[in-house]
Coordinates of C-alpha atoms and ligand atoms in Angstrom, one line a residue:
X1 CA -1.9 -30.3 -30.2
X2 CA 1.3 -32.6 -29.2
X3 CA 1.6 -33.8 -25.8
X4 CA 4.2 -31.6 -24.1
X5 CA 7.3 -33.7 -22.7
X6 CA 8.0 -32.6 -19.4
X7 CA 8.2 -33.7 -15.8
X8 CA 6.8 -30.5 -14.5
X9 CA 3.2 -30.6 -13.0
X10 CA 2.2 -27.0 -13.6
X11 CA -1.4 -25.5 -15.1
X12 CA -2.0 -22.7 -16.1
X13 CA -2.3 -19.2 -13.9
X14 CA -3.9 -15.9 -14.8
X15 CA -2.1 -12.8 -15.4
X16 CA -2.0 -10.5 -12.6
X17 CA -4.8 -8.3 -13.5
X18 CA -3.0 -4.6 -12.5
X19 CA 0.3 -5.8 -14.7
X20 CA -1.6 -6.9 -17.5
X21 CA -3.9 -4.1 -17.4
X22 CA -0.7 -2.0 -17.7
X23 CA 0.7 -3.8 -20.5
X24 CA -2.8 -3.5 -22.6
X25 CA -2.6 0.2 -22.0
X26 CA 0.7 0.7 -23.2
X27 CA 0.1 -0.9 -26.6
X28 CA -3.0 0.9 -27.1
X29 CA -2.9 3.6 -30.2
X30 CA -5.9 5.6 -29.3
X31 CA -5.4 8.9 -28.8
X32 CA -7.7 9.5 -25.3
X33 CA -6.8 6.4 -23.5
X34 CA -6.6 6.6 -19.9
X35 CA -5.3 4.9 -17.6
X36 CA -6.9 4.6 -14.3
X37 CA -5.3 0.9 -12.7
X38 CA -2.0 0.7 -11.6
X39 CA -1.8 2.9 -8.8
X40 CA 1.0 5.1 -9.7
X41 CA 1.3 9.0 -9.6
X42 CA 0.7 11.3 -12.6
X43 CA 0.9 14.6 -13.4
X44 CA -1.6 16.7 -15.1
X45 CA -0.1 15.6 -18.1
X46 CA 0.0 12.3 -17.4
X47 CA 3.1 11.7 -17.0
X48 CA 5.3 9.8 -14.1
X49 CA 6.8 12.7 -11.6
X50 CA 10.3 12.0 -10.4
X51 CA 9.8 13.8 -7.5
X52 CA 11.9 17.4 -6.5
X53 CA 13.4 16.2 -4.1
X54 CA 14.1 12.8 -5.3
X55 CA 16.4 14.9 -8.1
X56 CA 18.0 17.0 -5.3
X57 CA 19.2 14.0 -3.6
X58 CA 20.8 12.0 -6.7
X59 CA 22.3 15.1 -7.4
X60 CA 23.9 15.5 -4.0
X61 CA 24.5 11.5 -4.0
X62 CA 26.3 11.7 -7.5
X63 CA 28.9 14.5 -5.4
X64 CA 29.4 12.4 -2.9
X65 CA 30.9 10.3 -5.3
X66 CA 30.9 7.6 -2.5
X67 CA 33.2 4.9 -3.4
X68 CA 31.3 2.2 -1.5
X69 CA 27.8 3.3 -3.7
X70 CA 28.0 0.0 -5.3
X71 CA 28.9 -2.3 -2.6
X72 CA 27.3 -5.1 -0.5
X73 CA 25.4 -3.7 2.4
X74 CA 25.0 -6.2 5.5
X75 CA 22.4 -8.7 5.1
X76 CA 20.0 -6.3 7.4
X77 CA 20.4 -3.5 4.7
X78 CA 21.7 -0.2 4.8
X79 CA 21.8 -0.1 8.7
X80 CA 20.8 4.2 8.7
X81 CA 18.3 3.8 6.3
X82 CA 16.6 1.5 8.8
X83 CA 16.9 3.6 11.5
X84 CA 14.9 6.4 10.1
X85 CA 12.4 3.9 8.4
X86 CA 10.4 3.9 11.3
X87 CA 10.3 7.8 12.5
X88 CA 9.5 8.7 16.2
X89 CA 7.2 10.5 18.1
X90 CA 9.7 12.0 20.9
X91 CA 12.8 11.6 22.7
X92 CA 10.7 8.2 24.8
X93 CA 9.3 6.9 21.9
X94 CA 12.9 7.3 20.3
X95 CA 14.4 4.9 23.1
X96 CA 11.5 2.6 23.3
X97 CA 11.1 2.6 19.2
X98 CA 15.3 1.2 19.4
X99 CA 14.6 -1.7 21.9
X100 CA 11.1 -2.9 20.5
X101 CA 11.4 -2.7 17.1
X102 CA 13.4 -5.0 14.7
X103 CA 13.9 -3.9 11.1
X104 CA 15.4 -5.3 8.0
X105 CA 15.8 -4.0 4.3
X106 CA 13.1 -5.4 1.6
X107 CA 12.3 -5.5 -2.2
X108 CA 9.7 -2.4 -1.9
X109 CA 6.5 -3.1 -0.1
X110 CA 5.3 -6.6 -1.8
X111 CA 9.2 -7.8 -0.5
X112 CA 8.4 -6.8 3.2
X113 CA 4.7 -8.3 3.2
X114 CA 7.0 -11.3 1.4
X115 CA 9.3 -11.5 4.3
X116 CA 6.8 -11.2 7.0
X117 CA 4.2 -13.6 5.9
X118 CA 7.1 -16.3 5.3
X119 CA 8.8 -15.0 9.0
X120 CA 5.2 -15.5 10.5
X121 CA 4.5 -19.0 8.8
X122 CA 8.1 -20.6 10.1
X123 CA 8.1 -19.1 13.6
X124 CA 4.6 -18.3 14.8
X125 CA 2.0 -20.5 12.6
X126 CA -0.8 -18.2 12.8
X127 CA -3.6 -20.9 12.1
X128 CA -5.0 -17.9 9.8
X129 CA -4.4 -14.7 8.4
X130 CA -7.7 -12.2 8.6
X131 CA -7.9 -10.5 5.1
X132 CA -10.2 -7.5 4.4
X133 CA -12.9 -8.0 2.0
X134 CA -11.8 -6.5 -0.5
X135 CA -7.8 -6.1 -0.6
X136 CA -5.1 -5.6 -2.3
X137 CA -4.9 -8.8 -4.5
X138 CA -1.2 -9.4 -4.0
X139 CA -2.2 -10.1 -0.2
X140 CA -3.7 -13.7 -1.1
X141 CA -1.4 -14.5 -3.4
X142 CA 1.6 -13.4 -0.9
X143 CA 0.0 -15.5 2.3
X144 CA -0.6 -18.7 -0.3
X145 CA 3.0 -18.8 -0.9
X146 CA 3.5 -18.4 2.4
X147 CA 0.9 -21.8 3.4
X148 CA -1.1 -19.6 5.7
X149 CA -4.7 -20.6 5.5
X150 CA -6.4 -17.0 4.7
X151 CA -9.8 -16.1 5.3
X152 CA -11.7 -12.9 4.8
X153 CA -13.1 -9.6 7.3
X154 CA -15.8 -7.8 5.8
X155 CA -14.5 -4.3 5.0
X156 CA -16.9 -3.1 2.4
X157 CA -21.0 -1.7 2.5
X158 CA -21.9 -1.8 -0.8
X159 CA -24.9 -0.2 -0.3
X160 CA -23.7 2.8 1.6
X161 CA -20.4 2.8 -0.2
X162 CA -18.7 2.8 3.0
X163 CA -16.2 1.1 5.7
X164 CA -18.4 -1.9 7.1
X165 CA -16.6 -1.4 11.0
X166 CA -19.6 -3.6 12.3
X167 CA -19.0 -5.9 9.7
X168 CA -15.5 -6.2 10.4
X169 CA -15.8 -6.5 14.1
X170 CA -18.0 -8.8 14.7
X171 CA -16.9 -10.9 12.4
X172 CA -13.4 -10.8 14.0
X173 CA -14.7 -11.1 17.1
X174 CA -16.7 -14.3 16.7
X175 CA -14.5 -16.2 14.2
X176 CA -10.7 -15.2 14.7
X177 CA -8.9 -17.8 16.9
X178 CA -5.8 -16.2 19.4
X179 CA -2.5 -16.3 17.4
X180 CA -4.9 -15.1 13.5
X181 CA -2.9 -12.5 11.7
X182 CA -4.9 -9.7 11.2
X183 CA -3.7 -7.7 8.1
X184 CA -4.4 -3.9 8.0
X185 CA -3.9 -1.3 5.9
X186 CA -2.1 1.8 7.8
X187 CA -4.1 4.3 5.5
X188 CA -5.2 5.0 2.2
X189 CA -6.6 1.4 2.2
X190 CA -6.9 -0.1 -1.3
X191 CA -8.8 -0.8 -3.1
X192 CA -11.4 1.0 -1.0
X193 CA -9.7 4.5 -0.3
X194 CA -12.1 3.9 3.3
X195 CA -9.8 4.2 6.7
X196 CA -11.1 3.7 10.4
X197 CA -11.7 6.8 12.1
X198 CA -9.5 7.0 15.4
X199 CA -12.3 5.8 17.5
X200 CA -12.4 2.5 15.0
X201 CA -8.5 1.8 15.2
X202 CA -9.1 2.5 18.9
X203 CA -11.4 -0.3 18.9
X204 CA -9.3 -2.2 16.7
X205 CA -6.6 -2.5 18.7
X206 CA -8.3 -3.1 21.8
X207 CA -10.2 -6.2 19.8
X208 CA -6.3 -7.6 18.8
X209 CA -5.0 -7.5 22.6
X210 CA -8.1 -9.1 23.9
X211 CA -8.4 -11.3 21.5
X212 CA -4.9 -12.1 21.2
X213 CA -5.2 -11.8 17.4
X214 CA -1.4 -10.4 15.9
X215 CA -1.6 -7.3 13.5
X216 CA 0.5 -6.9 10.4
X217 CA 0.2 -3.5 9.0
X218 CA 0.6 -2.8 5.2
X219 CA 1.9 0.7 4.9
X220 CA 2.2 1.5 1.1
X221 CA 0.5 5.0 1.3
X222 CA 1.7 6.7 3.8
X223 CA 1.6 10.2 2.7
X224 CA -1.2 9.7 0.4
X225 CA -4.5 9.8 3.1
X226 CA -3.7 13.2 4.6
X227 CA -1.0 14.6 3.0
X228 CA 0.9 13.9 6.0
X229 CA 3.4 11.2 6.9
X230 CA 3.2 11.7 11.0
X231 CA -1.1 11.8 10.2
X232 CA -0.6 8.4 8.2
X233 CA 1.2 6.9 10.9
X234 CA -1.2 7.5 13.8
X235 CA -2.9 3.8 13.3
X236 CA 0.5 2.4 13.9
X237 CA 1.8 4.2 16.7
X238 CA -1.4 4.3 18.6
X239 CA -1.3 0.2 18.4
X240 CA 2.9 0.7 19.1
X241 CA 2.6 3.4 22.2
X242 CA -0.8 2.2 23.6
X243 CA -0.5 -1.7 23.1
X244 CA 3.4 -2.2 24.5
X245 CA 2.6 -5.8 25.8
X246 CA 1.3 -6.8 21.7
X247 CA 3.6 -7.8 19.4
X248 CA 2.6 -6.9 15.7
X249 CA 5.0 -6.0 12.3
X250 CA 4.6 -3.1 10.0
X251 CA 5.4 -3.9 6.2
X252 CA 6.5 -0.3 4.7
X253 CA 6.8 0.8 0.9
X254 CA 8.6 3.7 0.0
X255 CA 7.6 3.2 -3.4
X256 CA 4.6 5.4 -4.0
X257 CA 5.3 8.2 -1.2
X258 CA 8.9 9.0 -2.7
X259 CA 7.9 7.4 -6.5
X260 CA 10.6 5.5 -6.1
X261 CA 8.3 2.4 -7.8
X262 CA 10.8 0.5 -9.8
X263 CA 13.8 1.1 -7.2
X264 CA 12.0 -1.2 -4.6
X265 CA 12.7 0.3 -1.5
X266 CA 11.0 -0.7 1.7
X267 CA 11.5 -2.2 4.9
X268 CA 9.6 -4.9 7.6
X269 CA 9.5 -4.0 10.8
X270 CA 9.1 -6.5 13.7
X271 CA 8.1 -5.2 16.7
X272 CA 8.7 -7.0 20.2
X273 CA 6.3 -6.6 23.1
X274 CA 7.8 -4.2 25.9
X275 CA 8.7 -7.5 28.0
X276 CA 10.9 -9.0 24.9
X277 CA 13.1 -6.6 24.1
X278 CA 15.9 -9.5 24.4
X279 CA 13.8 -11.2 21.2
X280 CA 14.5 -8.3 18.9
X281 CA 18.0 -9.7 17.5
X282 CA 17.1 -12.7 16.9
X283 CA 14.0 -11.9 15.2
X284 CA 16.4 -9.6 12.9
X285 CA 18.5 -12.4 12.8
X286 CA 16.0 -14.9 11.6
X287 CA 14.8 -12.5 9.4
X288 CA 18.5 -12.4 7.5
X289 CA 18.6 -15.7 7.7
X290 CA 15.3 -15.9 5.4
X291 CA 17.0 -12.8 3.2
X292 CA 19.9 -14.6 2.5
X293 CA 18.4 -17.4 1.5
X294 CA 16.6 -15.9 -0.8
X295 CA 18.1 -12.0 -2.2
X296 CA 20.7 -11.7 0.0
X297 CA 20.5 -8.5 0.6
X298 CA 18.1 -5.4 -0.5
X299 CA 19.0 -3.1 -3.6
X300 CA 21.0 -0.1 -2.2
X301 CA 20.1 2.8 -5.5
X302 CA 16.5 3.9 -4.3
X303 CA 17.7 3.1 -0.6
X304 CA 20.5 5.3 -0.4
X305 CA 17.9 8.1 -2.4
X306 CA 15.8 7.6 0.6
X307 CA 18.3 7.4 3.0
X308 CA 20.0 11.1 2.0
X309 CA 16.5 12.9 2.0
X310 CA 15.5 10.9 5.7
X311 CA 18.9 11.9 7.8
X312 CA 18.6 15.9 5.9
X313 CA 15.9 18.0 8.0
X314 CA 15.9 20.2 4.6
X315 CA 15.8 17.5 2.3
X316 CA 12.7 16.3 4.5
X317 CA 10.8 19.4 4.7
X318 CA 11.3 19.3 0.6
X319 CA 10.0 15.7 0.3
X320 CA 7.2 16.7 2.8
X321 CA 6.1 19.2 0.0
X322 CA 6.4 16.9 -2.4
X323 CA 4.1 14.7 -0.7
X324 CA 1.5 17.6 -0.4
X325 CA 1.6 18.7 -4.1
X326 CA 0.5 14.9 -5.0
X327 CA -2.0 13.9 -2.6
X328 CA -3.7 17.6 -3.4
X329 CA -3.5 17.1 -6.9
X330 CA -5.1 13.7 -6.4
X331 CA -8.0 15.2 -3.8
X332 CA -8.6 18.3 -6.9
X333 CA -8.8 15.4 -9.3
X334 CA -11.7 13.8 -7.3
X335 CA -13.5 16.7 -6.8
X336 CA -12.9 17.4 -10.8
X337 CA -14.6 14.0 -11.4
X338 CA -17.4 14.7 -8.9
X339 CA -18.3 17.9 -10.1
X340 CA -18.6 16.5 -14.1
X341 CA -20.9 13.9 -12.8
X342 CA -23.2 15.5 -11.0
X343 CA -23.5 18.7 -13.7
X344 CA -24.1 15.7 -16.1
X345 CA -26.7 14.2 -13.6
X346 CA -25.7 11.0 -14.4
X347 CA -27.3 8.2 -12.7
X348 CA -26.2 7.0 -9.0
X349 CA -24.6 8.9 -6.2
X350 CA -21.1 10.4 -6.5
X351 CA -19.8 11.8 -2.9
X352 CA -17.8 8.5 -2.1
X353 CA -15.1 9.9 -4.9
X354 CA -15.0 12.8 -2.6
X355 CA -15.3 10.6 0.3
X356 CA -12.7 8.2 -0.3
X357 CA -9.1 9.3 0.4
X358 CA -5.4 8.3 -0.9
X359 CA -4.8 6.9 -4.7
X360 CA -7.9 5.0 -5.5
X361 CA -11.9 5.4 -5.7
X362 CA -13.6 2.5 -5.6
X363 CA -16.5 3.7 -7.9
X364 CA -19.0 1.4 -7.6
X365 CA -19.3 0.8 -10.9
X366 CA -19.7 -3.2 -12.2
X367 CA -17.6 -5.4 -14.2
X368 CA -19.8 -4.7 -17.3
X369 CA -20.0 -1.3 -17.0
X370 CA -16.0 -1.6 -16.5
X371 CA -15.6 -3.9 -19.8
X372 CA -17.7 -1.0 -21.6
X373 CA -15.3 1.7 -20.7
X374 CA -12.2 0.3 -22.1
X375 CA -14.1 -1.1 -25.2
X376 CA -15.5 1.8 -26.3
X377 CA -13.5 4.6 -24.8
X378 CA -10.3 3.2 -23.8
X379 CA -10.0 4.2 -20.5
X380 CA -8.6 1.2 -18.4
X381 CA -9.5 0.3 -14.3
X382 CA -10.1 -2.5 -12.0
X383 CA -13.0 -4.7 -12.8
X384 CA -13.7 -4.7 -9.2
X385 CA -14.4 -0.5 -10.2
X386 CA -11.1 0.2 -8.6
X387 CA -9.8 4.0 -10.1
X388 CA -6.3 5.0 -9.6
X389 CA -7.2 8.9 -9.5
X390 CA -4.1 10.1 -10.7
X391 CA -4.9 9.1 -14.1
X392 CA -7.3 11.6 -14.0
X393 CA -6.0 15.1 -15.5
X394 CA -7.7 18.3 -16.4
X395 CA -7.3 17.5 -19.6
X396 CA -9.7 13.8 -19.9
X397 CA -12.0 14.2 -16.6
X398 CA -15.3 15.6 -18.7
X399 CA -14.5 12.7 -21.0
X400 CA -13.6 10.5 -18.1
X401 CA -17.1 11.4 -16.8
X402 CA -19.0 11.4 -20.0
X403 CA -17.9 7.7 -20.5
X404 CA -19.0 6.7 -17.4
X405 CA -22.3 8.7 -18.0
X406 CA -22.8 6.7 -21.0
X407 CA -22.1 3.2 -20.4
X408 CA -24.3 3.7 -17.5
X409 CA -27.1 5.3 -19.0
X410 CA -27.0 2.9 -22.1
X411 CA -26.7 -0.2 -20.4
X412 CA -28.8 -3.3 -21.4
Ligands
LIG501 C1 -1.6 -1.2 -7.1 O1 -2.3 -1.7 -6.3 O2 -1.9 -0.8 -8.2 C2 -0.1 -1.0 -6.7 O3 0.1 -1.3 -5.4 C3 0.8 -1.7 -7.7 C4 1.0 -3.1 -7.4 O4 2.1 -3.6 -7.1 O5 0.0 -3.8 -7.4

């Protein structure tokens, strides 16, 4: 090979295992191919589901016929879409919820965790960011941009299949330093599908205030655990309402919860402790400073989708359905899966699926046994056994489970 001319010093990366996954799904011809990694929802046909009331709103937004649709919004974003971003317990928790909390207008969820790793690394220095073991891969790749040194919490029993809370507590509380990042999922945790209880994000939060450790929430699921978006907020607005003198910031995707996922719509909220209310512009206004430099400004399409169903209590009480009809689907789906495995007694036990709650199971099931099922049977997933449930159907669960049945039995 010829010496390539260049003053670059760049090698070579690997492919971002979820996108490439995608990609080798979508050129494959056989008939019964799943697909069981990206985490997107699916009907029972597998197809994408613009949601109801998604429809309902560009309808409405295409009679408005609003002029300014196409317009620049302020560097901020659309200023009323931020304001019902972050919801409210109350009338209080409306007036504390203006003062404390500083929001700005992202690209989708990866945007906001983006922003508020970059925000973090130029005006706090966190010496570390806590990462749970295992996470979302984007995280690591997100905080390395960034230049935060990143280290990991357990998060995972293998061997009971199950949240490791011990695990993850004492190793925060013997190795974290005052001023770590601690990054949390707010529910539906992925790749795990395992959540605190409220005693453990009780516990949580008091370890962060004594600690002095800062939390950054991921939200990207909200919906998903529990059907219900007040439900999925609890972990956040317990650490918001019972920790006023922390400060902490909430990265929020609307992509999933309104299957909005190529419209990137999200927002990062900073929130101030109750004795800094007087930061809060100027952490928005750093924050735009940061924007500009780099987008400008969000994109306003999914925003003002999410904008007309947010400020309409109908249009709300529509998505709130909407939200319901998916995360049950996904909760019949697991049970579907469940129930094949154990009729066909195949080998291992099978109640995390059942267990485990929002878009993913994390099987259990190895690398090799994950090779094997796209080899043979062309069903695609995680090779850390992450499965996006919604590719499951009613239609390719038995041969879903089958597959796995097999490469398990008949591995050497
Ligand atoms: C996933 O984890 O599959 C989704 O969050 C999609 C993504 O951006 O990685």
């Amino acid at each position: 090979m010829s010496k390539i001319d260049t003053r670059l010093n760049v090698s070579p990366v690997p492919p971002d295992e979820i996108f490439a996954l995608n990609g080798a799904y979508a050129v494959d011809p056989h008939p019964q191919k799943v697909s069981l990694g990206v985490g997107v929802y699916r009907t029972d046909d597998g197809k994408p589901w613009p949601l109801p009331v998604v429809q309902k709103a560009e309808k409405e937004l295409v009679v408005d016929d609003d002029l300014f649709r196409h317009e620049y919004t302020a560097i901020e974003g659309d200023v009323p879409f931020l304001r019902n971003c972050a919801g409210s317990d109350g009338k209080q928790g409306e007036e504390e919820a203006k003062a404390r909390i500083g929001s700005v207008q992202t690209v989708a969820g990866t945007g906001a965790n983006h922003l508020g790793a970059l925000f973090l690394a130029h005006h706090m220095k966190p010496p570390t960011v806590w990462l749970s073991n295992p996470s979302w891969a984007n995280h690591q790749t997100i905080w390395e941009l960034a230049g935060v040194p990143r280290k990991t919490y357990p998060y995972y029993h293998a061997a009971t299949r199950s949240f490791d809370f011990e695990g993850m507590m004492s190793s925060l509380e013997s190795e974290a330093q005052e001023g770590d990042v601690v990054l949390l999922h707010a529910c539906a945790h992925n790749p795990t599908g395992l959540d605190p209880n409220k005693e453990q994000w009780v516990a949580i939060a008091d370890l962060c205030e004594r600690k002095k450790l800062f939390p950054f929430f991921d939200s990207a699921y909200q919906g998903f655990a529990s059907g219900s978006v007040e439900e999925d907020a609890w972990a956040v607005r317990y650490f918001f309402n019972n920790k006023p003198d922390m400060e902490m910031c909430v990265a929020q995707s609307f992509s999933k919860n309104f299957g909005l996922y190529g419209q990137r719509v999200g927002a990062f909220h900073y929130c101030t402790n109750r004795a800094s209310t007087t930061l809060r512009d100027i952490v928005v206004n750093n924050l735009c400073h940061l924007i500009r430099g780099e987008f400008s400004m969000g994109p306003r399409v999914g925003c003002s989708i999410v904008k007309k169903v947010l400020t309409s209590e109908e249009l709300t009480a529509d998505w709130h359905q909407d939200l319901q009809v998916m995360s049950s689907r996904i909760k019949t789906m697991r049970k579907a899966l469940y129930n094949e495995l154990v009729r066909l007694q195949t080998p291992g036990t099978w109640e995390h699926i059942i267990q485990q709650n929002g878009m993913f199971s994390y099987t259990g099931l190895t690398p090799k046994q994950v090779y094997a099922l796209k080899d043979k049977y062309h069903i695609y997933l995680l090779k850390s056994g992450r499965a996006s449930i919604s590719g499951l159907s009613q239609k390719n669960v038995a041969y879903v489970a089958q597959a796995i049945d097999d490469v398990i039995r008949n591995e050497n």
